Amino acid sequence: MIKFLGSRKGQVLPYRLLIYILICSSFFTILGTSVQLYMEYRSDVSEIEKAMTQIENSYANTISASLWDINIDHVKIQLEGANKLPGMRYLEVSDMTSGAVESVVSVGMIPSNGKIIEKTFVLSHLVDGRRVDVGQLRVVADLENVINRLKHRVFVVLLMQGIKTFLVALCILIIIYYMVTRHLQSMADYAQEMDIDNLERPLVLNRRKNRKKFDEFDKVAKAFNDMRLNLIRDIAERKKAEEALIQSNMIVEKSPVVLFKWRAEDGWPVELVSKNVTQLGFNADDFMSGKINFIDVIHPEDQGKAISEVKKHQNSGADHFKQEYRIIAPDGRVIWTEDSIVVARDAEGVITHYMGIVADSTERKKSENELSRLRNLLKNTIDSMPTVLVGIDDNGHIIQWNRSAEEETGLSWKEVKGLPLTDVFPQLESEQKLISEAVSMFKIREKPKVPFTVNGTILYKNLKVYPLLDSEEGGGAVLLIDDVTMKSRLEEMMIQTEKMMSVGGLAAGMAHEINNPLGAILSGVQGAERRLSPSLPKNVEVASEIDLDLDKVQEYMDKRGIIGYLRGISDAGRRAAQIVRNMLEFSRKSESVRVTMDVKGLLEKSLSLAANDYDLKKKYDFKTIDIRRDYEQGLPQINITETEIEQVFLNIFKNAAQAMSDKDFGDERPCLTLRTRKDGGFVRIEVEDNGPGMEEDVRKRVFEPFYTTKHVGLGTGLGLSVSYFIIARNHEGEFLVESEPGKGTKFIIRLPEATVSS
């Protein structure tokens, strides 16, 4: 309290509060006193008015009667009694019977201060049932006592209210000081003393520590301390940011990128440029002074492109874009740069500046050019390969495709990119395991002679799978697909030729060796048949000599089947003789005369011969087979030995008919398709059936001598081998076979076209 009342430099609020409290208290005290005095004044005036009402109600009639009786003394007595009522100072009765108002009697004196209340009452008397005005009563009341009493009351009330107001104001001031002012002063002192160096000192208010609830000052103190902690944190972060900014500036100054800021005006005048612009050969002051605009350093050939690109991005509303252009250094060097540009706009969205990060990309550009050159070289190298090259990722999707692959499939890189390999090469579906092994085990895998069916023709291709190591796409592989159809056919032809040559010599020797005992067998069988025949006289003569009935012998032999055996031996001998003749034909080149013929006519003649080839021992009827002809018109003629080529066709037709007889066609019918085409300098003849087809190991051996898939007694295995030599050796042609199990067989004969003599 003493400290509060004492003078303290800078303390203004307590005194202001005291003055404002006193002014407000005095105002409301005076207002309250005025209201109170006015109410008391009204109360006193009301008492006087009540007295006047009492005079009117209680004294007027009596005075009227006394005045009518002219009893002046009685009137006076009544006036004196009324004059004793509160506030009454003067009462006067006047007579009105004579027609004029004349004062009859009065009591008291009229106050001279003018502070009076005056009323006049008419005095009437009841005469013969009617009232007659006999006079009037004048009553004057004095307010001086009321006013004097109010003045005294005002003094007392104001004095007491003033003392009370002062004491209340003083108490309020003390309470405000204790609860508010001292804490505000502490906060002010704390805030005045607070600076960056002593932020660690918290704000502590002098308050009771056993308080149960926090009030507003506690919240303010907490807010101060939170603000102090936030300042400490913000200052620490600011220092870090400043340090980071310093480091950033150092990094920028030492970095390979140059920062530019230029205005969106003609010439692009520069407002800001980092000092490391010297690495491009320029001086920052030249830009900042306006000596050099940004557009001036761009290569003249790239200026138009740079300006148009900026306008394009500006019109599109882009806030960030990149450019690549050349600049010319003061020393004449041409530098490739990459500029990352940010567009700056004002509040209305109008472009005001451009901020660019310019980096020297000369070396990168050189590397890209070199890389592009190497890529083009690699692509040209890959595209120049005659082998189909296909790259796949670990999911089997295509990621590489060379020109040979395009030519092979007729599909461009855009059409196959990302497609599964088996969608483009369904023939490789069965080789997925091989490809997966190569990728997973990182080992090269290959498979020779994978069959591909293209437009009904079987082609053979070698497949090699090279796993990709350290590929950007992860695991994957490169597939090389080589077409080895011709090579395979040539190898087969060479193998067949070597087999035929070796077997040919053997066949010639065997034929000569077999001919001698075979001749003896046939001669013996023929001699036995002749000597048992009753039609020869010599036989009858000898039989008569020994008493033998040749007819009985003949009957016996017929019943016992001996004649059939002999005929079987004879047939077998003749077949063996035919085999020997075939072997001899197989072992030496025919010297038959050649003629120029038309392929179509030769095929039709062979078909006619095949159609007549039927007996009860065969299971097939050639006439039940559908023949489909697909002859190309205008084919050149061929120079051949007619009987030999007919033999070849007949062999093929018979083999096809016999193969188709072993297949259950259901609702279909066996069909033989004859097809002719011009094939370079050759005439190509295809004989295709829809029979059961052949396994691969059978297909490879069909031209071997004595190899047959027919049942015993149905074939010798020499038909196709002899046909092969007729085509390949006697006519310098090619004899090929294509077949898949369940899909039929196709024999292909290529014969050279006949030369036209000039």
PDB file of C-alpha atoms in Angstrom, residues 332-601:
ATOM      1  CA  GLY A 332      33.854 -16.201 -78.855  1.00  0.00           C
ATOM      2  CA  ARG A 333      33.245 -19.628 -77.366  1.00  0.00           C
ATOM      3  CA  VAL A 334      29.891 -21.226 -78.210  1.00  0.00           C
ATOM      4  CA  ILE A 335      28.392 -22.779 -75.088  1.00  0.00           C
ATOM      5  CA  TRP A 336      25.355 -25.047 -74.996  1.00  0.00           C
ATOM      6  CA  THR A 337      23.125 -24.198 -72.022  1.00  0.00           C
ATOM      7  CA  GLU A 338      20.062 -25.648 -70.379  1.00  0.00           C
ATOM      8  CA  ASP A 339      17.805 -22.998 -68.854  1.00  0.00           C
ATOM      9  CA  SER A 340      15.129 -23.875 -66.282  1.00  0.00           C
ATOM     10  CA  ILE A 341      12.787 -20.845 -66.238  1.00  0.00           C
ATOM     11  CA  VAL A 342      10.205 -19.814 -63.626  1.00  0.00           C
ATOM     12  CA  VAL A 343       7.565 -17.217 -64.579  1.00  0.00           C
ATOM     13  CA  ALA A 344       6.855 -14.409 -62.035  1.00  0.00           C
ATOM     14  CA  ARG A 345       3.499 -12.586 -62.132  1.00  0.00           C
ATOM     15  CA  ASP A 346       2.047  -9.629 -60.253  1.00  0.00           C
ATOM     16  CA  ALA A 347      -1.200  -9.608 -58.247  1.00  0.00           C
ATOM     17  CA  GLU A 348      -3.223  -9.223 -61.441  1.00  0.00           C
ATOM     18  CA  GLY A 349      -1.542 -12.197 -63.115  1.00  0.00           C
ATOM     19  CA  VAL A 350       0.557 -10.132 -65.536  1.00  0.00           C
ATOM     20  CA  ILE A 351       4.028 -11.556 -66.222  1.00  0.00           C
ATOM     21  CA  THR A 352       6.674  -9.190 -64.879  1.00  0.00           C
ATOM     22  CA  HIS A 353       9.877 -11.228 -64.655  1.00  0.00           C
ATOM     23  CA  TYR A 354      11.528 -14.464 -65.603  1.00  0.00           C
ATOM     24  CA  MET A 355      13.887 -16.300 -63.277  1.00  0.00           C
ATOM     25  CA  GLY A 356      16.245 -18.737 -64.920  1.00  0.00           C
ATOM     26  CA  ILE A 357      18.780 -21.306 -63.751  1.00  0.00           C
ATOM     27  CA  VAL A 358      21.328 -21.555 -66.554  1.00  0.00           C
ATOM     28  CA  ALA A 359      23.692 -24.537 -66.647  1.00  0.00           C
ATOM     29  CA  ASP A 360      26.526 -25.243 -69.073  1.00  0.00           C
ATOM     30  CA  SER A 361      25.484 -28.388 -70.966  1.00  0.00           C
ATOM     31  CA  THR A 362      28.206 -28.340 -73.622  1.00  0.00           C
ATOM     32  CA  GLU A 363      29.879 -31.545 -72.448  1.00  0.00           C
ATOM     33  CA  ARG A 364      26.531 -33.240 -71.929  1.00  0.00           C
ATOM     34  CA  LYS A 365      25.483 -32.147 -75.402  1.00  0.00           C
ATOM     35  CA  LYS A 366      28.661 -33.618 -76.823  1.00  0.00           C
ATOM     36  CA  SER A 367      28.018 -36.827 -74.882  1.00  0.00           C
ATOM     37  CA  GLU A 368      24.431 -36.931 -76.115  1.00  0.00           C
ATOM     38  CA  ASN A 369      25.548 -36.414 -79.683  1.00  0.00           C
ATOM     39  CA  GLU A 370      28.142 -39.138 -79.317  1.00  0.00           C
ATOM     40  CA  LEU A 371      25.594 -41.383 -77.615  1.00  0.00           C
ATOM     41  CA  SER A 372      23.109 -40.653 -80.382  1.00  0.00           C
ATOM     42  CA  ARG A 373      25.757 -41.494 -82.952  1.00  0.00           C
ATOM     43  CA  LEU A 374      26.566 -44.741 -81.167  1.00  0.00           C
ATOM     44  CA  ARG A 375      22.873 -45.552 -80.866  1.00  0.00           C
ATOM     45  CA  ASN A 376      22.374 -44.953 -84.561  1.00  0.00           C
ATOM     46  CA  LEU A 377      25.436 -47.058 -85.306  1.00  0.00           C
ATOM     47  CA  LEU A 378      24.173 -49.831 -83.047  1.00  0.00           C
ATOM     48  CA  LYS A 379      20.687 -49.599 -84.530  1.00  0.00           C
ATOM     49  CA  ASN A 380      22.063 -49.675 -88.067  1.00  0.00           C
ATOM     50  CA  THR A 381      24.253 -52.615 -87.127  1.00  0.00           C
ATOM     51  CA  ILE A 382      21.320 -54.484 -85.608  1.00  0.00           C
ATOM     52  CA  ASP A 383      19.048 -53.577 -88.514  1.00  0.00           C
ATOM     53  CA  SER A 384      21.710 -54.713 -90.979  1.00  0.00           C
ATOM     54  CA  MET A 385      21.790 -58.179 -89.459  1.00  0.00           C
ATOM     55  CA  PRO A 386      20.013 -60.755 -91.635  1.00  0.00           C
ATOM     56  CA  THR A 387      19.043 -62.548 -88.437  1.00  0.00           C
ATOM     57  CA  VAL A 388      15.783 -61.712 -86.681  1.00  0.00           C
ATOM     58  CA  LEU A 389      16.697 -60.012 -83.382  1.00  0.00           C
ATOM     59  CA  VAL A 390      14.068 -59.573 -80.677  1.00  0.00           C
ATOM     60  CA  GLY A 391      14.672 -58.199 -77.170  1.00  0.00           C
ATOM     61  CA  ILE A 392      12.287 -59.088 -74.345  1.00  0.00           C
ATOM     62  CA  ASP A 393      12.017 -58.031 -70.689  1.00  0.00           C
ATOM     63  CA  ASP A 394      11.598 -60.358 -67.727  1.00  0.00           C
ATOM     64  CA  ASN A 395       7.847 -60.496 -68.394  1.00  0.00           C
ATOM     65  CA  GLY A 396       8.351 -61.657 -71.951  1.00  0.00           C
ATOM     66  CA  HIS A 397       7.304 -58.337 -73.521  1.00  0.00           C
ATOM     67  CA  ILE A 398       9.130 -57.042 -76.595  1.00  0.00           C
ATOM     68  CA  ILE A 399      11.642 -54.217 -75.988  1.00  0.00           C
ATOM     69  CA  GLN A 400      13.841 -54.516 -79.106  1.00  0.00           C
ATOM     70  CA  TRP A 401      12.967 -55.160 -82.747  1.00  0.00           C
ATOM     71  CA  ASN A 402      15.286 -55.021 -85.746  1.00  0.00           C
ATOM     72  CA  ARG A 403      14.518 -54.553 -89.415  1.00  0.00           C
ATOM     73  CA  SER A 404      14.785 -58.272 -90.186  1.00  0.00           C
ATOM     74  CA  ALA A 405      12.069 -58.869 -87.597  1.00  0.00           C
ATOM     75  CA  GLU A 406       9.901 -56.249 -89.328  1.00  0.00           C
ATOM     76  CA  GLU A 407      10.447 -57.901 -92.710  1.00  0.00           C
ATOM     77  CA  GLU A 408       9.823 -61.347 -91.265  1.00  0.00           C
ATOM     78  CA  THR A 409       6.520 -60.451 -89.578  1.00  0.00           C
ATOM     79  CA  GLY A 410       5.395 -57.366 -91.521  1.00  0.00           C
ATOM     80  CA  LEU A 411       4.986 -55.556 -88.183  1.00  0.00           C
ATOM     81  CA  SER A 412       6.743 -52.308 -87.295  1.00  0.00           C
ATOM     82  CA  TRP A 413       8.429 -51.499 -83.965  1.00  0.00           C
ATOM     83  CA  LYS A 414       5.503 -49.276 -82.919  1.00  0.00           C
ATOM     84  CA  GLU A 415       3.052 -52.113 -83.522  1.00  0.00           C
ATOM     85  CA  VAL A 416       4.921 -54.712 -81.443  1.00  0.00           C
ATOM     86  CA  LYS A 417       6.413 -52.543 -78.683  1.00  0.00           C
ATOM     87  CA  GLY A 418       5.387 -53.901 -75.303  1.00  0.00           C
ATOM     88  CA  LEU A 419       3.455 -56.874 -76.755  1.00  0.00           C
ATOM     89  CA  PRO A 420       4.042 -60.382 -75.380  1.00  0.00           C
ATOM     90  CA  LEU A 421       6.502 -62.315 -77.509  1.00  0.00           C
ATOM     91  CA  THR A 422       4.065 -65.176 -78.049  1.00  0.00           C
ATOM     92  CA  ASP A 423       1.460 -62.791 -79.491  1.00  0.00           C
ATOM     93  CA  VAL A 424       3.840 -61.984 -82.339  1.00  0.00           C
ATOM     94  CA  PHE A 425       5.543 -65.402 -82.538  1.00  0.00           C
ATOM     95  CA  PRO A 426       2.941 -67.950 -81.394  1.00  0.00           C
ATOM     96  CA  GLN A 427       5.304 -70.680 -82.661  1.00  0.00           C
ATOM     97  CA  LEU A 428       7.575 -69.918 -79.661  1.00  0.00           C
ATOM     98  CA  GLU A 429       4.854 -70.766 -77.130  1.00  0.00           C
ATOM     99  CA  SER A 430       6.403 -74.200 -76.707  1.00  0.00           C
ATOM    100  CA  GLU A 431       9.859 -72.634 -76.153  1.00  0.00           C
ATOM    101  CA  GLN A 432       8.839 -70.518 -73.135  1.00  0.00           C
ATOM    102  CA  LYS A 433      10.605 -72.890 -70.766  1.00  0.00           C
ATOM    103  CA  LEU A 434      13.852 -72.571 -72.735  1.00  0.00           C
ATOM    104  CA  ILE A 435      13.614 -68.743 -72.688  1.00  0.00           C
ATOM    105  CA  SER A 436      12.746 -68.648 -68.968  1.00  0.00           C
ATOM    106  CA  GLU A 437      15.737 -70.867 -68.165  1.00  0.00           C
ATOM    107  CA  ALA A 438      18.073 -68.552 -70.068  1.00  0.00           C
ATOM    108  CA  VAL A 439      16.741 -65.478 -68.197  1.00  0.00           C
ATOM    109  CA  SER A 440      16.659 -67.036 -64.714  1.00  0.00           C
ATOM    110  CA  MET A 441      19.966 -68.932 -64.957  1.00  0.00           C
ATOM    111  CA  PHE A 442      21.833 -66.262 -66.973  1.00  0.00           C
ATOM    112  CA  LYS A 443      22.972 -68.877 -69.448  1.00  0.00           C
ATOM    113  CA  ILE A 444      22.826 -68.970 -73.218  1.00  0.00           C
ATOM    114  CA  ARG A 445      20.266 -71.414 -74.526  1.00  0.00           C
ATOM    115  CA  GLU A 446      19.693 -72.520 -78.105  1.00  0.00           C
ATOM    116  CA  LYS A 447      17.512 -74.900 -80.007  1.00  0.00           C
ATOM    117  CA  PRO A 448      18.052 -75.842 -83.642  1.00  0.00           C
ATOM    118  CA  LYS A 449      15.407 -76.296 -86.295  1.00  0.00           C
ATOM    119  CA  VAL A 450      12.324 -74.995 -84.482  1.00  0.00           C
ATOM    120  CA  PRO A 451       9.386 -75.503 -86.901  1.00  0.00           C
ATOM    121  CA  PHE A 452       7.468 -72.362 -87.938  1.00  0.00           C
ATOM    122  CA  THR A 453       4.305 -72.694 -90.009  1.00  0.00           C
ATOM    123  CA  VAL A 454       3.971 -69.700 -92.321  1.00  0.00           C
ATOM    124  CA  ASN A 455       1.107 -69.601 -94.832  1.00  0.00           C
ATOM    125  CA  GLY A 456       0.826 -73.355 -94.688  1.00  0.00           C
ATOM    126  CA  THR A 457       4.575 -73.865 -95.292  1.00  0.00           C
ATOM    127  CA  ILE A 458       6.823 -75.306 -92.585  1.00  0.00           C
ATOM    128  CA  LEU A 459      10.017 -73.319 -92.106  1.00  0.00           C
ATOM    129  CA  TYR A 460      12.847 -74.262 -89.780  1.00  0.00           C
ATOM    130  CA  LYS A 461      14.635 -71.699 -87.638  1.00  0.00           C
ATOM    131  CA  ASN A 462      17.498 -71.853 -85.169  1.00  0.00           C
ATOM    132  CA  LEU A 463      16.660 -70.156 -81.874  1.00  0.00           C
ATOM    133  CA  LYS A 464      19.351 -68.681 -79.627  1.00  0.00           C
ATOM    134  CA  VAL A 465      18.524 -66.960 -76.330  1.00  0.00           C
ATOM    135  CA  TYR A 466      21.096 -64.600 -74.765  1.00  0.00           C
ATOM    136  CA  PRO A 467      20.178 -63.363 -71.241  1.00  0.00           C
ATOM    137  CA  LEU A 468      20.487 -59.627 -70.626  1.00  0.00           C
ATOM    138  CA  LEU A 469      22.958 -58.690 -67.908  1.00  0.00           C
ATOM    139  CA  ASP A 470      22.694 -55.315 -66.071  1.00  0.00           C
ATOM    140  CA  SER A 471      19.702 -54.261 -68.161  1.00  0.00           C
ATOM    141  CA  GLU A 472      17.774 -51.082 -67.309  1.00  0.00           C
ATOM    142  CA  GLU A 473      14.559 -53.091 -67.675  1.00  0.00           C
ATOM    143  CA  GLY A 474      15.807 -55.719 -65.217  1.00  0.00           C
ATOM    144  CA  GLY A 475      15.898 -59.318 -66.401  1.00  0.00           C
ATOM    145  CA  GLY A 476      15.330 -60.089 -70.016  1.00  0.00           C
ATOM    146  CA  ALA A 477      16.876 -61.698 -73.045  1.00  0.00           C
ATOM    147  CA  VAL A 478      17.825 -61.198 -76.678  1.00  0.00           C
ATOM    148  CA  LEU A 479      16.486 -63.770 -79.116  1.00  0.00           C
ATOM    149  CA  LEU A 480      18.236 -64.490 -82.412  1.00  0.00           C
ATOM    150  CA  ILE A 481      16.082 -66.343 -84.912  1.00  0.00           C
ATOM    151  CA  ASP A 482      17.877 -67.630 -88.025  1.00  0.00           C
ATOM    152  CA  ASP A 483      15.953 -69.087 -90.945  1.00  0.00           C
ATOM    153  CA  VAL A 484      17.716 -72.372 -91.649  1.00  0.00           C
ATOM    154  CA  THR A 485      14.997 -73.882 -93.822  1.00  0.00           C
ATOM    155  CA  MET A 486      17.144 -73.995 -96.945  1.00  0.00           C
ATOM    156  CA  LYS A 487      20.181 -75.024 -94.968  1.00  0.00           C
ATOM    157  CA  SER A 488      18.194 -77.770 -93.296  1.00  0.00           C
ATOM    158  CA  ARG A 489      16.870 -78.961 -96.616  1.00  0.00           C
ATOM    159  CA  LEU A 490      20.343 -78.904 -98.147  1.00  0.00           C
ATOM    160  CA  GLU A 491      21.699 -80.854 -95.191  1.00  0.00           C
ATOM    161  CA  GLU A 492      18.910 -83.355 -95.536  1.00  0.00           C
ATOM    162  CA  MET A 493      19.600 -83.579 -99.250  1.00  0.00           C
ATOM    163  CA  MET A 494      23.313 -84.100 -98.619  1.00  0.00           C
ATOM    164  CA  ILE A 495      22.580 -86.737 -96.011  1.00  0.00           C
ATOM    165  CA  GLN A 496      20.115 -88.431 -98.285  1.00  0.00           C
ATOM    166  CA  THR A 497      22.535 -88.180-101.197  1.00  0.00           C
ATOM    167  CA  GLU A 498      25.372 -89.689 -99.206  1.00  0.00           C
ATOM    168  CA  LYS A 499      23.068 -92.415 -97.950  1.00  0.00           C
ATOM    169  CA  MET A 500      21.862 -93.107-101.457  1.00  0.00           C
ATOM    170  CA  MET A 501      25.376 -93.133-102.857  1.00  0.00           C
ATOM    171  CA  SER A 502      26.602 -95.571-100.252  1.00  0.00           C
ATOM    172  CA  VAL A 503      23.480 -97.688-100.475  1.00  0.00           C
ATOM    173  CA  GLY A 504      23.522 -97.412-104.285  1.00  0.00           C
ATOM    174  CA  GLY A 505      26.854 -99.194-104.539  1.00  0.00           C
ATOM    175  CA  LEU A 506      25.682-101.777-102.069  1.00  0.00           C
ATOM    176  CA  ALA A 507      22.420-102.191-103.965  1.00  0.00           C
ATOM    177  CA  ALA A 508      24.235-102.779-107.269  1.00  0.00           C
ATOM    178  CA  GLY A 509      26.391-105.499-105.737  1.00  0.00           C
ATOM    179  CA  MET A 510      23.462-107.062-103.959  1.00  0.00           C
ATOM    180  CA  ALA A 511      21.380-107.007-107.123  1.00  0.00           C
ATOM    181  CA  HIS A 512      24.022-108.974-109.030  1.00  0.00           C
ATOM    182  CA  GLU A 513      24.484-111.460-106.199  1.00  0.00           C
ATOM    183  CA  ILE A 514      20.750-111.949-105.770  1.00  0.00           C
ATOM    184  CA  ASN A 515      20.110-112.343-109.473  1.00  0.00           C
ATOM    185  CA  ASN A 516      21.973-115.715-109.698  1.00  0.00           C
ATOM    186  CA  PRO A 517      20.052-117.680-106.989  1.00  0.00           C
ATOM    187  CA  LEU A 518      16.878-115.829-107.903  1.00  0.00           C
ATOM    188  CA  GLY A 519      17.246-117.036-111.515  1.00  0.00           C
ATOM    189  CA  ALA A 520      17.752-120.597-110.263  1.00  0.00           C
ATOM    190  CA  ILE A 521      14.660-120.367-108.058  1.00  0.00           C
ATOM    191  CA  LEU A 522      12.479-119.006-110.815  1.00  0.00           C
ATOM    192  CA  SER A 523      13.811-121.608-113.280  1.00  0.00           C
ATOM    193  CA  GLY A 524      13.227-124.420-110.752  1.00  0.00           C
ATOM    194  CA  VAL A 525       9.677-123.286-110.009  1.00  0.00           C
ATOM    195  CA  GLN A 526       8.886-122.944-113.700  1.00  0.00           C
ATOM    196  CA  GLY A 527      10.415-126.401-114.396  1.00  0.00           C
ATOM    197  CA  ALA A 528       8.408-127.993-111.572  1.00  0.00           C
ATOM    198  CA  GLU A 529       5.192-126.463-112.868  1.00  0.00           C
ATOM    199  CA  ARG A 530       5.970-127.641-116.391  1.00  0.00           C
ATOM    200  CA  ARG A 531       6.860-131.233-115.321  1.00  0.00           C
ATOM    201  CA  LEU A 532       3.649-131.543-113.289  1.00  0.00           C
ATOM    202  CA  SER A 533       1.391-130.242-116.016  1.00  0.00           C
ATOM    203  CA  PRO A 534      -0.678-132.999-117.752  1.00  0.00           C
ATOM    204  CA  SER A 535      -0.746-130.918-120.913  1.00  0.00           C
ATOM    205  CA  LEU A 536       2.868-131.814-121.825  1.00  0.00           C
ATOM    206  CA  PRO A 537       3.280-135.096-123.756  1.00  0.00           C
ATOM    207  CA  LYS A 538       6.583-135.877-122.112  1.00  0.00           C
ATOM    208  CA  ASN A 539       5.003-135.699-118.680  1.00  0.00           C
ATOM    209  CA  VAL A 540       2.175-138.047-119.781  1.00  0.00           C
ATOM    210  CA  GLU A 541       4.687-140.454-121.252  1.00  0.00           C
ATOM    211  CA  VAL A 542       6.815-140.711-118.115  1.00  0.00           C
ATOM    212  CA  ALA A 543       3.729-140.967-115.887  1.00  0.00           C
ATOM    213  CA  SER A 544       2.383-143.860-118.031  1.00  0.00           C
ATOM    214  CA  GLU A 545       5.677-145.687-117.646  1.00  0.00           C
ATOM    215  CA  ILE A 546       5.352-145.676-113.863  1.00  0.00           C
ATOM    216  CA  ASP A 547       1.549-146.064-113.934  1.00  0.00           C
ATOM    217  CA  LEU A 548       0.863-142.601-112.475  1.00  0.00           C
ATOM    218  CA  ASP A 549      -2.321-140.623-113.126  1.00  0.00           C
ATOM    219  CA  LEU A 550      -1.216-137.008-113.624  1.00  0.00           C
ATOM    220  CA  ASP A 551      -4.776-135.755-113.341  1.00  0.00           C
ATOM    221  CA  LYS A 552      -4.995-137.303-109.867  1.00  0.00           C
ATOM    222  CA  VAL A 553      -1.640-135.822-108.966  1.00  0.00           C
ATOM    223  CA  GLN A 554      -2.849-132.477-110.220  1.00  0.00           C
ATOM    224  CA  GLU A 555      -6.063-132.821-108.211  1.00  0.00           C
ATOM    225  CA  TYR A 556      -4.083-133.766-105.114  1.00  0.00           C
ATOM    226  CA  MET A 557      -1.734-130.834-105.490  1.00  0.00           C
ATOM    227  CA  ASP A 558      -4.625-128.488-106.018  1.00  0.00           C
ATOM    228  CA  LYS A 559      -6.434-129.746-102.920  1.00  0.00           C
ATOM    229  CA  ARG A 560      -3.294-129.564-100.816  1.00  0.00           C
ATOM    230  CA  GLY A 561      -2.452-126.091-102.128  1.00  0.00           C
ATOM    231  CA  ILE A 562       0.845-127.150-103.591  1.00  0.00           C
ATOM    232  CA  ILE A 563       0.043-125.404-106.837  1.00  0.00           C
ATOM    233  CA  GLY A 564      -0.698-122.224-104.889  1.00  0.00           C
ATOM    234  CA  TYR A 565       2.630-122.555-103.135  1.00  0.00           C
ATOM    235  CA  LEU A 566       4.396-122.900-106.415  1.00  0.00           C
ATOM    236  CA  ARG A 567       2.588-119.924-107.837  1.00  0.00           C
ATOM    237  CA  GLY A 568       3.431-117.951-104.663  1.00  0.00           C
ATOM    238  CA  ILE A 569       7.070-118.872-105.095  1.00  0.00           C
ATOM    239  CA  SER A 570       6.851-117.757-108.680  1.00  0.00           C
ATOM    240  CA  ASP A 571       5.172-114.429-107.732  1.00  0.00           C
ATOM    241  CA  ALA A 572       7.723-113.844-104.999  1.00  0.00           C
ATOM    242  CA  GLY A 573      10.483-114.558-107.438  1.00  0.00           C
ATOM    243  CA  ARG A 574       9.100-112.081-109.924  1.00  0.00           C
ATOM    244  CA  ARG A 575       8.699-109.471-107.154  1.00  0.00           C
ATOM    245  CA  ALA A 576      12.250-110.106-106.111  1.00  0.00           C
ATOM    246  CA  ALA A 577      13.301-109.698-109.729  1.00  0.00           C
ATOM    247  CA  GLN A 578      11.455-106.370-109.816  1.00  0.00           C
ATOM    248  CA  ILE A 579      13.219-105.329-106.612  1.00  0.00           C
ATOM    249  CA  VAL A 580      16.521-106.189-108.180  1.00  0.00           C
ATOM    250  CA  ARG A 581      15.656-104.139-111.263  1.00  0.00           C
ATOM    251  CA  ASN A 582      14.679-101.216-108.968  1.00  0.00           C
ATOM    252  CA  MET A 583      17.939-101.539-107.116  1.00  0.00           C
ATOM    253  CA  LEU A 584      19.836-101.514-110.350  1.00  0.00           C
ATOM    254  CA  GLU A 585      17.870 -98.413-111.453  1.00  0.00           C
ATOM    255  CA  PHE A 586      18.624 -96.887-108.050  1.00  0.00           C
ATOM    256  CA  SER A 587      22.355 -97.540-108.432  1.00  0.00           C
ATOM    257  CA  ARG A 588      22.921 -95.985-111.845  1.00  0.00           C
ATOM    258  CA  LYS A 589      21.816 -92.882-113.650  1.00  0.00           C
ATOM    259  CA  SER A 590      19.158 -93.497-116.228  1.00  0.00           C
ATOM    260  CA  GLU A 591      20.096 -93.100-119.837  1.00  0.00           C
ATOM    261  CA  SER A 592      16.471 -92.679-120.946  1.00  0.00           C
ATOM    262  CA  VAL A 593      15.559 -90.137-123.587  1.00  0.00           C
ATOM    263  CA  ARG A 594      14.190 -86.836-122.260  1.00  0.00           C
ATOM    264  CA  VAL A 595      11.356 -84.834-123.744  1.00  0.00           C
ATOM    265  CA  THR A 596       9.927 -81.383-123.078  1.00  0.00           C
ATOM    266  CA  MET A 597       6.545 -81.623-121.440  1.00  0.00           C
ATOM    267  CA  ASP A 598       3.906 -79.593-119.684  1.00  0.00           C
ATOM    268  CA  VAL A 599       3.613 -80.270-115.916  1.00  0.00           C
ATOM    269  CA  LYS A 600      -0.158 -80.032-115.871  1.00  0.00           C
ATOM    270  CA  GLY A 601      -0.583 -82.723-118.570  1.00  0.00           C
TER     271      GLY A 601
END
